[in-house]
PDB file of C-alpha atoms in Angstrom:
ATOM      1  CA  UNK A   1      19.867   9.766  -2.495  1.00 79.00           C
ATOM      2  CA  UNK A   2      16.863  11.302  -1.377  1.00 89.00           C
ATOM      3  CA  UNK A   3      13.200   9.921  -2.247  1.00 94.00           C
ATOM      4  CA  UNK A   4      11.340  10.586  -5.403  1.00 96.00           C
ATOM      5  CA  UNK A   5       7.632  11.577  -4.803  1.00 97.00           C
ATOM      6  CA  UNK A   6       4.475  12.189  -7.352  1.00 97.00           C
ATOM      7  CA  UNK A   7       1.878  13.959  -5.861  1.00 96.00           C
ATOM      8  CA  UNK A   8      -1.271  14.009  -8.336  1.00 95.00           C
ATOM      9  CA  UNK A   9      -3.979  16.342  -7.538  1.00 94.00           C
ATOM     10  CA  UNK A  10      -6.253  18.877  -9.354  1.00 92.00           C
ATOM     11  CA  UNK A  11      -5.952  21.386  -6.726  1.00 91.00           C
ATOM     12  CA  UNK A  12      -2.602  23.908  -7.571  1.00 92.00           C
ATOM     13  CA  UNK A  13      -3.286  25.086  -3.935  1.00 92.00           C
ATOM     14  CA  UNK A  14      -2.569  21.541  -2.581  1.00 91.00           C
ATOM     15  CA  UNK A  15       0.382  20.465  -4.836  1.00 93.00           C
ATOM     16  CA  UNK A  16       1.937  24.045  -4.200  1.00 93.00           C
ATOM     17  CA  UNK A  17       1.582  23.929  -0.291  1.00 92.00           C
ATOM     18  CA  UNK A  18       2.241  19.797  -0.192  1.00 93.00           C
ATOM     19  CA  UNK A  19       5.359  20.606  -2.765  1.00 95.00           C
ATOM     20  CA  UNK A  20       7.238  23.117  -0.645  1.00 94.00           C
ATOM     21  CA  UNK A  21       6.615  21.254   2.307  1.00 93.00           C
ATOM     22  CA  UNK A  22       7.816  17.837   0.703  1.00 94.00           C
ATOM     23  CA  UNK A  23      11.199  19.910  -0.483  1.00 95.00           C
ATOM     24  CA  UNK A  24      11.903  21.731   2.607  1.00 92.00           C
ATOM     25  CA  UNK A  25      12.215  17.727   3.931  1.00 92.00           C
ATOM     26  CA  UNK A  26      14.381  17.054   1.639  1.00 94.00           C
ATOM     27  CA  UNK A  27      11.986  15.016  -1.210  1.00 95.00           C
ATOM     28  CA  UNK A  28      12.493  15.550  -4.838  1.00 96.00           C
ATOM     29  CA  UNK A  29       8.801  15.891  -5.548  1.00 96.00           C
ATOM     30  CA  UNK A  30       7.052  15.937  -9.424  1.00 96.00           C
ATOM     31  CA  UNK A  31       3.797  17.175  -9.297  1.00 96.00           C
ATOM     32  CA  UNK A  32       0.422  16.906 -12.102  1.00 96.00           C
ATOM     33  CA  UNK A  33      -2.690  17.830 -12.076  1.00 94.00           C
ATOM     34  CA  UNK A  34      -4.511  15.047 -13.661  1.00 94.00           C
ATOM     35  CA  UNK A  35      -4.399  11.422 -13.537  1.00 93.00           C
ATOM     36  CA  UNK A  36      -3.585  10.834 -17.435  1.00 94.00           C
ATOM     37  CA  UNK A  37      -0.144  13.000 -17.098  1.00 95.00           C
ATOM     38  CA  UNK A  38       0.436  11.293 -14.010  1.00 95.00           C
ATOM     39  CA  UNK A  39       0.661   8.124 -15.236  1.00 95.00           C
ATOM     40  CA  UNK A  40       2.803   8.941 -18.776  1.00 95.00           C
ATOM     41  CA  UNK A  41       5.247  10.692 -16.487  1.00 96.00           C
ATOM     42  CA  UNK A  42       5.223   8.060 -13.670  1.00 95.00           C
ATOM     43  CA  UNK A  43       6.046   5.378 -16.023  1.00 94.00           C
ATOM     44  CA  UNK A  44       8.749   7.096 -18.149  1.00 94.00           C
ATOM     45  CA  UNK A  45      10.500   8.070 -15.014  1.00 94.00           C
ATOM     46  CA  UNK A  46       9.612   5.894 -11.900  1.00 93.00           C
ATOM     47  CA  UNK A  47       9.530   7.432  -8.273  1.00 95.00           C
ATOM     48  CA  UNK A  48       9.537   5.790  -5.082  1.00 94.00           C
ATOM     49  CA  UNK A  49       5.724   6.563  -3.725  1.00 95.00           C
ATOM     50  CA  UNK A  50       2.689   8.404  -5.204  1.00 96.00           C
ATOM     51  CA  UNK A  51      -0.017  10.619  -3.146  1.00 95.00           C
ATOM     52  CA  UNK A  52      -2.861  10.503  -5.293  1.00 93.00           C
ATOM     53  CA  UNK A  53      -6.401  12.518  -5.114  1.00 90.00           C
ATOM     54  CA  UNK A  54      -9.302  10.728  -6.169  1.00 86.00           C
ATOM     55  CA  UNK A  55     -11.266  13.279  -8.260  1.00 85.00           C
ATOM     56  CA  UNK A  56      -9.558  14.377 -11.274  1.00 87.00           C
ATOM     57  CA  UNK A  57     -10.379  14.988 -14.670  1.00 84.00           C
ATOM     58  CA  UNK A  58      -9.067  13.109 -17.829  1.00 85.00           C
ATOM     59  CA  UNK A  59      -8.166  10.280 -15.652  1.00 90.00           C
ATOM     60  CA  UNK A  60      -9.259   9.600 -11.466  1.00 88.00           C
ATOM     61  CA  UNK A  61      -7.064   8.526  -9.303  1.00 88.00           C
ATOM     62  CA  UNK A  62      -9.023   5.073  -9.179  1.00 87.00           C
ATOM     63  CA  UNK A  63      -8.261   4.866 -12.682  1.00 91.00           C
ATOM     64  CA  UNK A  64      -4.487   5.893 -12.281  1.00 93.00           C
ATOM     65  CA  UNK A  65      -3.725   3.416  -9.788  1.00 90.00           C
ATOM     66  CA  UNK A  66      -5.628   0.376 -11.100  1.00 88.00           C
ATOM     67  CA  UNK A  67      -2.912   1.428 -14.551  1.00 91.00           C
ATOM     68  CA  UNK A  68      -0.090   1.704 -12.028  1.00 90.00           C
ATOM     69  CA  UNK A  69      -0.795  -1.844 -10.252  1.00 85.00           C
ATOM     70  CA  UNK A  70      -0.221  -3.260 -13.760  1.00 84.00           C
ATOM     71  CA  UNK A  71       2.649  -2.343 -13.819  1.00 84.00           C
ATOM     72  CA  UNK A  72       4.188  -2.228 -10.301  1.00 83.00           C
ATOM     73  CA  UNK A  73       3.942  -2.304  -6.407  1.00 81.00           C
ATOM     74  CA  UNK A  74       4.630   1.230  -6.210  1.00 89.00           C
ATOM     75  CA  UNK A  75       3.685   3.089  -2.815  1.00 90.00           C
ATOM     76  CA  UNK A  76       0.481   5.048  -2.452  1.00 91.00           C
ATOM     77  CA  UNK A  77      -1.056   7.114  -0.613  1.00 91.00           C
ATOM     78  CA  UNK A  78      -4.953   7.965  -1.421  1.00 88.00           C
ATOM     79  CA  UNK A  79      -5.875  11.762  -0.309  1.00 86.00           C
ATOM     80  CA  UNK A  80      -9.818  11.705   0.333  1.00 80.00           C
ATOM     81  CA  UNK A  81     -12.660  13.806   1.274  1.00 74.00           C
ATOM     82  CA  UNK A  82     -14.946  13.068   3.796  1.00 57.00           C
ATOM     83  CA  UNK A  83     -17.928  12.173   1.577  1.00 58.00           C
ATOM     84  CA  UNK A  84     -16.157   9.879  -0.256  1.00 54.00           C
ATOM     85  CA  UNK A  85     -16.226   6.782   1.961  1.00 56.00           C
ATOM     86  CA  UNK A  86     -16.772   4.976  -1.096  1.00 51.00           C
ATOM     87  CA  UNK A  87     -14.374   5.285  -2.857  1.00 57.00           C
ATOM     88  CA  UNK A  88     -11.785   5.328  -0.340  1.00 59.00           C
ATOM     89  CA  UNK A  89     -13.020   1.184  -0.008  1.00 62.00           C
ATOM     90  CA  UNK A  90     -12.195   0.938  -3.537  1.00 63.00           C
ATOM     91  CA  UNK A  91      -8.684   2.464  -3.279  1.00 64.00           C
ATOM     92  CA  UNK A  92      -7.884   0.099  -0.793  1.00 67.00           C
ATOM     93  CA  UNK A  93      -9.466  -3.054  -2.678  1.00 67.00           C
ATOM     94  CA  UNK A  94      -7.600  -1.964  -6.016  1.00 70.00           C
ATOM     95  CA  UNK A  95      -4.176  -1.826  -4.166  1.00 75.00           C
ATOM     96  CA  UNK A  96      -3.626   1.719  -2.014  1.00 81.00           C
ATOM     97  CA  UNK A  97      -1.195   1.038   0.998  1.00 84.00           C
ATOM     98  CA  UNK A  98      -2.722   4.173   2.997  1.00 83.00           C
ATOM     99  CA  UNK A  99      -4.816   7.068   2.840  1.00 82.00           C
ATOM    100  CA  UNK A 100      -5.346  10.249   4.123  1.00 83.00           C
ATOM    101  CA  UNK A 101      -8.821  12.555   4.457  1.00 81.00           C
ATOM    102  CA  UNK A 102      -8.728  16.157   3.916  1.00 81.00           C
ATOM    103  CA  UNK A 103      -8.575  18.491   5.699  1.00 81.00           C
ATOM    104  CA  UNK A 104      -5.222  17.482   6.060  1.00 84.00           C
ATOM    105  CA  UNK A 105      -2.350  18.799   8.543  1.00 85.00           C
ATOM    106  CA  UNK A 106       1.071  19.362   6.071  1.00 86.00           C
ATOM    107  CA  UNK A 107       2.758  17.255   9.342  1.00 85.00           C
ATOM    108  CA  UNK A 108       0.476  14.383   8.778  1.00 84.00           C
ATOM    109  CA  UNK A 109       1.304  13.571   5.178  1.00 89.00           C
ATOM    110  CA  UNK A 110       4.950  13.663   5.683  1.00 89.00           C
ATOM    111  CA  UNK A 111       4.423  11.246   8.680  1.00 85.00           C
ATOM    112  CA  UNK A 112       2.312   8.788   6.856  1.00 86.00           C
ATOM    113  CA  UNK A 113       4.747   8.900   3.718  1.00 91.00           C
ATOM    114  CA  UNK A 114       7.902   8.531   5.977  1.00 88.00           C
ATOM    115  CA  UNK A 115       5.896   5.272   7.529  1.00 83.00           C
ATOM    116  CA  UNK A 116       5.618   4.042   4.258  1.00 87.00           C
ATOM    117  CA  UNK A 117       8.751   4.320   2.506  1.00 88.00           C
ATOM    118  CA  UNK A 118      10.121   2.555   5.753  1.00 82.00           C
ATOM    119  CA  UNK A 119       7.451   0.251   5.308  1.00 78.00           C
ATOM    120  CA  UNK A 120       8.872  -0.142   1.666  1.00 80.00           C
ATOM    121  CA  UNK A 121      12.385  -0.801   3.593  1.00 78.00           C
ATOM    122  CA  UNK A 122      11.318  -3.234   5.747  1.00 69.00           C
ATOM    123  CA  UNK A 123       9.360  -5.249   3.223  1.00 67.00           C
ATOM    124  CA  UNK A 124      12.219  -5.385   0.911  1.00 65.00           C
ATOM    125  CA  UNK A 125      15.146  -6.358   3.376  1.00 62.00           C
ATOM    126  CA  UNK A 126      16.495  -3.109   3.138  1.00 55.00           C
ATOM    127  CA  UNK A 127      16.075  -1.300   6.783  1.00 49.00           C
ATOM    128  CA  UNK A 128      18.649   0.895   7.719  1.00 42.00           C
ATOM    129  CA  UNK A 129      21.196  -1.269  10.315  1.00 37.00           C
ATOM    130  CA  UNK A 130      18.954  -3.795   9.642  1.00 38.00           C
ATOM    131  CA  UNK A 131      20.741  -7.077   8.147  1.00 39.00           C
ATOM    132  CA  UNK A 132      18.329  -8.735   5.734  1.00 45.00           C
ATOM    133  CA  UNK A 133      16.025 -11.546   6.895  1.00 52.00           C
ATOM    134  CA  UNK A 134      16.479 -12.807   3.740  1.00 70.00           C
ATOM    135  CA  UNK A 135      13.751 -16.044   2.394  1.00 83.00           C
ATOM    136  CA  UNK A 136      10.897 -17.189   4.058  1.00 88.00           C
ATOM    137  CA  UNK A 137       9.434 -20.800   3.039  1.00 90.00           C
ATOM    138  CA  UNK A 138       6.368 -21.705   4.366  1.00 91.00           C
ATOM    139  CA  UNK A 139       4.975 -24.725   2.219  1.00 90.00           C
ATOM    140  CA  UNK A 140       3.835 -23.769  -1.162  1.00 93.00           C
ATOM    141  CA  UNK A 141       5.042 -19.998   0.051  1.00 94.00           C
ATOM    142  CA  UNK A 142       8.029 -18.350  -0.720  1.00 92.00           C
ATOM    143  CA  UNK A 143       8.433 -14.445   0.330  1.00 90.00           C
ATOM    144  CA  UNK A 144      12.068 -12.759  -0.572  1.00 87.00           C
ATOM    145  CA  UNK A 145      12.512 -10.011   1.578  1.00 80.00           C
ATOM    146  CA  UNK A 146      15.568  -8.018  -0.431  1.00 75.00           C
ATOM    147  CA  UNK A 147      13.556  -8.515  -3.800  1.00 75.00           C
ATOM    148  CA  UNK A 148      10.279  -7.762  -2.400  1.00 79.00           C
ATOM    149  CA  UNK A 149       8.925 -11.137  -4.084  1.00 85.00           C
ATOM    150  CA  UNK A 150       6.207 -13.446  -3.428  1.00 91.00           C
ATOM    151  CA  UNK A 151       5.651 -17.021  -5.318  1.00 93.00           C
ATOM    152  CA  UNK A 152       3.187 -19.245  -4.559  1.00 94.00           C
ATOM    153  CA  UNK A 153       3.813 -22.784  -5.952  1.00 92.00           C
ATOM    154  CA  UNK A 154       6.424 -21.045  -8.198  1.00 90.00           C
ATOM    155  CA  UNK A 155       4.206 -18.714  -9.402  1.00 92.00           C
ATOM    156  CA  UNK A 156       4.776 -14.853  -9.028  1.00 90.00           C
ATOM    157  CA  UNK A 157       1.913 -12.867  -7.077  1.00 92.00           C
ATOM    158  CA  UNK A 158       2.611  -9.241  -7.034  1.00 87.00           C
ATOM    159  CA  UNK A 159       1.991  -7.780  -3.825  1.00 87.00           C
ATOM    160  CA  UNK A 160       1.889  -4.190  -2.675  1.00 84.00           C
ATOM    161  CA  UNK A 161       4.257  -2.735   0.360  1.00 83.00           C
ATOM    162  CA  UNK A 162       1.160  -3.022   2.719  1.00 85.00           C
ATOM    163  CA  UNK A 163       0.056  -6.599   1.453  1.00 88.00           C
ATOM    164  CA  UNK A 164       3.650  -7.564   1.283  1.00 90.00           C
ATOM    165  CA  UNK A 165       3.745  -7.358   5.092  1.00 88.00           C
ATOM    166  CA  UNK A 166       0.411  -8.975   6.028  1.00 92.00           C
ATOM    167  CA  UNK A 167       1.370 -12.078   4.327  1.00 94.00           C
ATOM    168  CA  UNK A 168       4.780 -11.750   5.691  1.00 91.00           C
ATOM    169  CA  UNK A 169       3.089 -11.348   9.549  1.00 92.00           C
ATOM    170  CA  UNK A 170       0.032 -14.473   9.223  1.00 95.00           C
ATOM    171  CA  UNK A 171       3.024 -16.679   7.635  1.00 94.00           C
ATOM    172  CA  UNK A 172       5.968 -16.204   9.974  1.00 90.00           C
ATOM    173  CA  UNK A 173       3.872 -18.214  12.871  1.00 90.00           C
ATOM    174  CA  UNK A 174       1.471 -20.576  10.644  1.00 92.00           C
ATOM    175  CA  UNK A 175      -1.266 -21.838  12.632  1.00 92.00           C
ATOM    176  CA  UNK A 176      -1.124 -18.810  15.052  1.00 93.00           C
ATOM    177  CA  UNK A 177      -4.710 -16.239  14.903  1.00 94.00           C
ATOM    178  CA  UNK A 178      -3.454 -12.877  14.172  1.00 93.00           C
ATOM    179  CA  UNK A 179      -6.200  -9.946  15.759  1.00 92.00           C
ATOM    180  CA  UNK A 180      -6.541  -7.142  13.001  1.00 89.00           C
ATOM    181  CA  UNK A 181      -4.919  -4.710  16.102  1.00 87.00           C
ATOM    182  CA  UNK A 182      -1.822  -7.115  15.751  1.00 89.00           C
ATOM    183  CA  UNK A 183      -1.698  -7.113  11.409  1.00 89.00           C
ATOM    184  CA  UNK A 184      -2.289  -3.033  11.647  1.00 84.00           C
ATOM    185  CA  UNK A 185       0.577  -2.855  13.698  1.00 83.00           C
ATOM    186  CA  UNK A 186       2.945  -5.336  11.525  1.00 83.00           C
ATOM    187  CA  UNK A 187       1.918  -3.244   8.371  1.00 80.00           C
ATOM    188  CA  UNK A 188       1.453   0.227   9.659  1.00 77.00           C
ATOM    189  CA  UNK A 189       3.364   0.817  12.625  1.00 69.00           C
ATOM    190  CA  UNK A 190       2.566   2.141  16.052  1.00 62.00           C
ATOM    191  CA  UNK A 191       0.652   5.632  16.496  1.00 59.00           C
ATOM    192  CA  UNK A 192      -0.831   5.311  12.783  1.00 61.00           C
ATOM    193  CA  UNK A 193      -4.109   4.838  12.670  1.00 64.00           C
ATOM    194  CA  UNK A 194      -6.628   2.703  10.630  1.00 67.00           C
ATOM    195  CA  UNK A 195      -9.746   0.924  11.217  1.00 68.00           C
ATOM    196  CA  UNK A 196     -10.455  -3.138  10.742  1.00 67.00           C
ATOM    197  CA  UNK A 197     -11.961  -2.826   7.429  1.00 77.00           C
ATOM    198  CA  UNK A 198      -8.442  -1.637   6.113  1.00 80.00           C
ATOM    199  CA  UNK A 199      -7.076  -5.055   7.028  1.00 86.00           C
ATOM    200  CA  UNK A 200     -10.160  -6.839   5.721  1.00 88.00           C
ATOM    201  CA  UNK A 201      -9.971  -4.611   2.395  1.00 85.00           C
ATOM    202  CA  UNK A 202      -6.264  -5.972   2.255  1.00 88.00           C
ATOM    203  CA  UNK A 203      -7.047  -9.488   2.938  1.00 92.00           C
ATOM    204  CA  UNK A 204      -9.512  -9.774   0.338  1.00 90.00           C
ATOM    205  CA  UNK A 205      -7.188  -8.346  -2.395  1.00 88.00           C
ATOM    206  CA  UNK A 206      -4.746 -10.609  -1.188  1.00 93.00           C
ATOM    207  CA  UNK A 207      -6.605 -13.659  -1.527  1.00 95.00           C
ATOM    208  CA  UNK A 208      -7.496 -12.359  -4.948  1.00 91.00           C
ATOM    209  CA  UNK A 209      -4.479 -11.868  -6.049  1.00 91.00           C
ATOM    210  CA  UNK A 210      -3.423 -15.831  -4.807  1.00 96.00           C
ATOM    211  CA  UNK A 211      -6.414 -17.185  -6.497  1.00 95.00           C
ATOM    212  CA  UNK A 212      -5.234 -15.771  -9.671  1.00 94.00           C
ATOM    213  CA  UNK A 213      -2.448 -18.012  -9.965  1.00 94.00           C
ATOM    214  CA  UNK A 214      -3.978 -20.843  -7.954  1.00 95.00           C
ATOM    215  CA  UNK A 215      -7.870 -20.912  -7.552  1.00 95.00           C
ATOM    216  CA  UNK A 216      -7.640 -23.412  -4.796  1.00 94.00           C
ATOM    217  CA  UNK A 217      -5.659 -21.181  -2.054  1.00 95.00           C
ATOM    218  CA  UNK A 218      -7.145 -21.558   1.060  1.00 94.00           C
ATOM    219  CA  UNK A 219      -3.997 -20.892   3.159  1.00 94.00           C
ATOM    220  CA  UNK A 220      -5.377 -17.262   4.910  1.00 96.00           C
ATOM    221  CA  UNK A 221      -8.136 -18.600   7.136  1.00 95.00           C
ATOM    222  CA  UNK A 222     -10.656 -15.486   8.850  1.00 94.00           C
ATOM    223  CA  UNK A 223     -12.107 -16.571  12.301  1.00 92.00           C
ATOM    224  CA  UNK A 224     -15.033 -14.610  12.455  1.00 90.00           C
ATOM    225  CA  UNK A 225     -14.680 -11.439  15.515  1.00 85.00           C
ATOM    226  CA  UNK A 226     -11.155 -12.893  16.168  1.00 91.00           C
ATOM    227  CA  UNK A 227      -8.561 -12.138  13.280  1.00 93.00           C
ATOM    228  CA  UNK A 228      -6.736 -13.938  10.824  1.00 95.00           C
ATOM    229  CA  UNK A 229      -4.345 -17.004  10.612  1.00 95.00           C
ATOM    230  CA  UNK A 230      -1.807 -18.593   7.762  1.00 95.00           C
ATOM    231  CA  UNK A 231      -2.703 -22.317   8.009  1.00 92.00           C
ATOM    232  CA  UNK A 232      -0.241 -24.805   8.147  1.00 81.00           C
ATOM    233  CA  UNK A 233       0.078 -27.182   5.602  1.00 72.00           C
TER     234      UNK A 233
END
């Protein structure tokens, strides 16, 4: 069954061009113009990733996916303009698993959104000829691979594709300093490109999200200029 994908934008030029292109792929693509339409059509009939634009009216795409995290772990791509360094930070601290800055080659989306639904794959045990690795268990951690779940002393933490597979990467070797090069590459994939503050943007939402159900997690340790480590307990 082929993929399901929402692209929200303002700009008819963009969701025309990124529409056809999407199809002629072989996507079933829905497209809206604003982020308050997006998200009434999103929830009544889910899809498998979103590419959102940040300025909209009614609703922004901030806005739109801090709704959407509510309610899922959906996929998302942020498109952003150059200017907006800002709030291409925020995307990633409110839960975006990539984005994307305009000008944009039509090539380059469908490469990034390919990465990510097999991101989505791997993260959930589902990766074509791939059997599933099934439960990881390390200490107060559990991660379930085929149901794309995380509980931390029994408690459910909702995790994105992206933060999904950070955790997964620091906790398969506890004790073991993971260099931000080394997490990009367990989240993103070769020949995709993002900078260290991605990984720290990820990191911090990640604790976040931990300390929500337990205030005392402590378990993702930085080492300052060298990476990131799960520590053993």
């Amino acid at each position: 069954m082929p993929h399901t994908i929402a692209l929200v934008d303002d700009d008819r030029n963009i969701l025309t061009s990124l529409q056809m292109t999407l199809e002629a792929e072989g996507f079933q693509v829905r497209t809206y113009t604003d982020g308050e339409s997006a998200l009434h059509g999103i929830t009544a009939r889910p899809v498998d990733l979103a590419v959102l634009d940040i300025k909209m009216p009614r609703m922004d795409g901030l806005e739109l996916l801090q709704r959407l995290r509510k309610q899922s772990a959906l996929p998302v791509i942020f498109l952003t303009s150059k200017d907006e360094e800002v709030d291409e930070l925020m995307g990633l601290r409110l839960g975006a698993d990539d984005y994307i800055t305009k000008p944009f080659s039509q090539r380059l989306v469908i490469e990034r959104i390919r990465a990510l639904l097999r991101r989505n794959e791997v993260a959930r045990g589902e990766g074509s000829g791939t059997p599933a690795s099934g439960v990881l268990t390390r200490g107060s951690l559990t991660l379930d691979e085929n149901r794309h779940l995380c509980l931390w002393k029994g408690a459910n933490v909702q995790l994105t594709v992206t933060e999904f597979l950070l955790v997964k990467a620091l906790a398969a070797r506890p004790g073991i300093v993971k260099s931000r090069d080394q997490l990009i590459d367990a989240a993103y994939g070769e020949n995709i490109y993002v900078d260290d503050r991605t990984i720290d943007s990820h990191v911090k939402r990640i604790r976040k999200k931990f300390r929500a159900v337990d205030p005392g997690f402590a378990q993702i340790e930085t080492l300052y200029g060298i990476g990131y480590r799960f520590k053993e307990e």
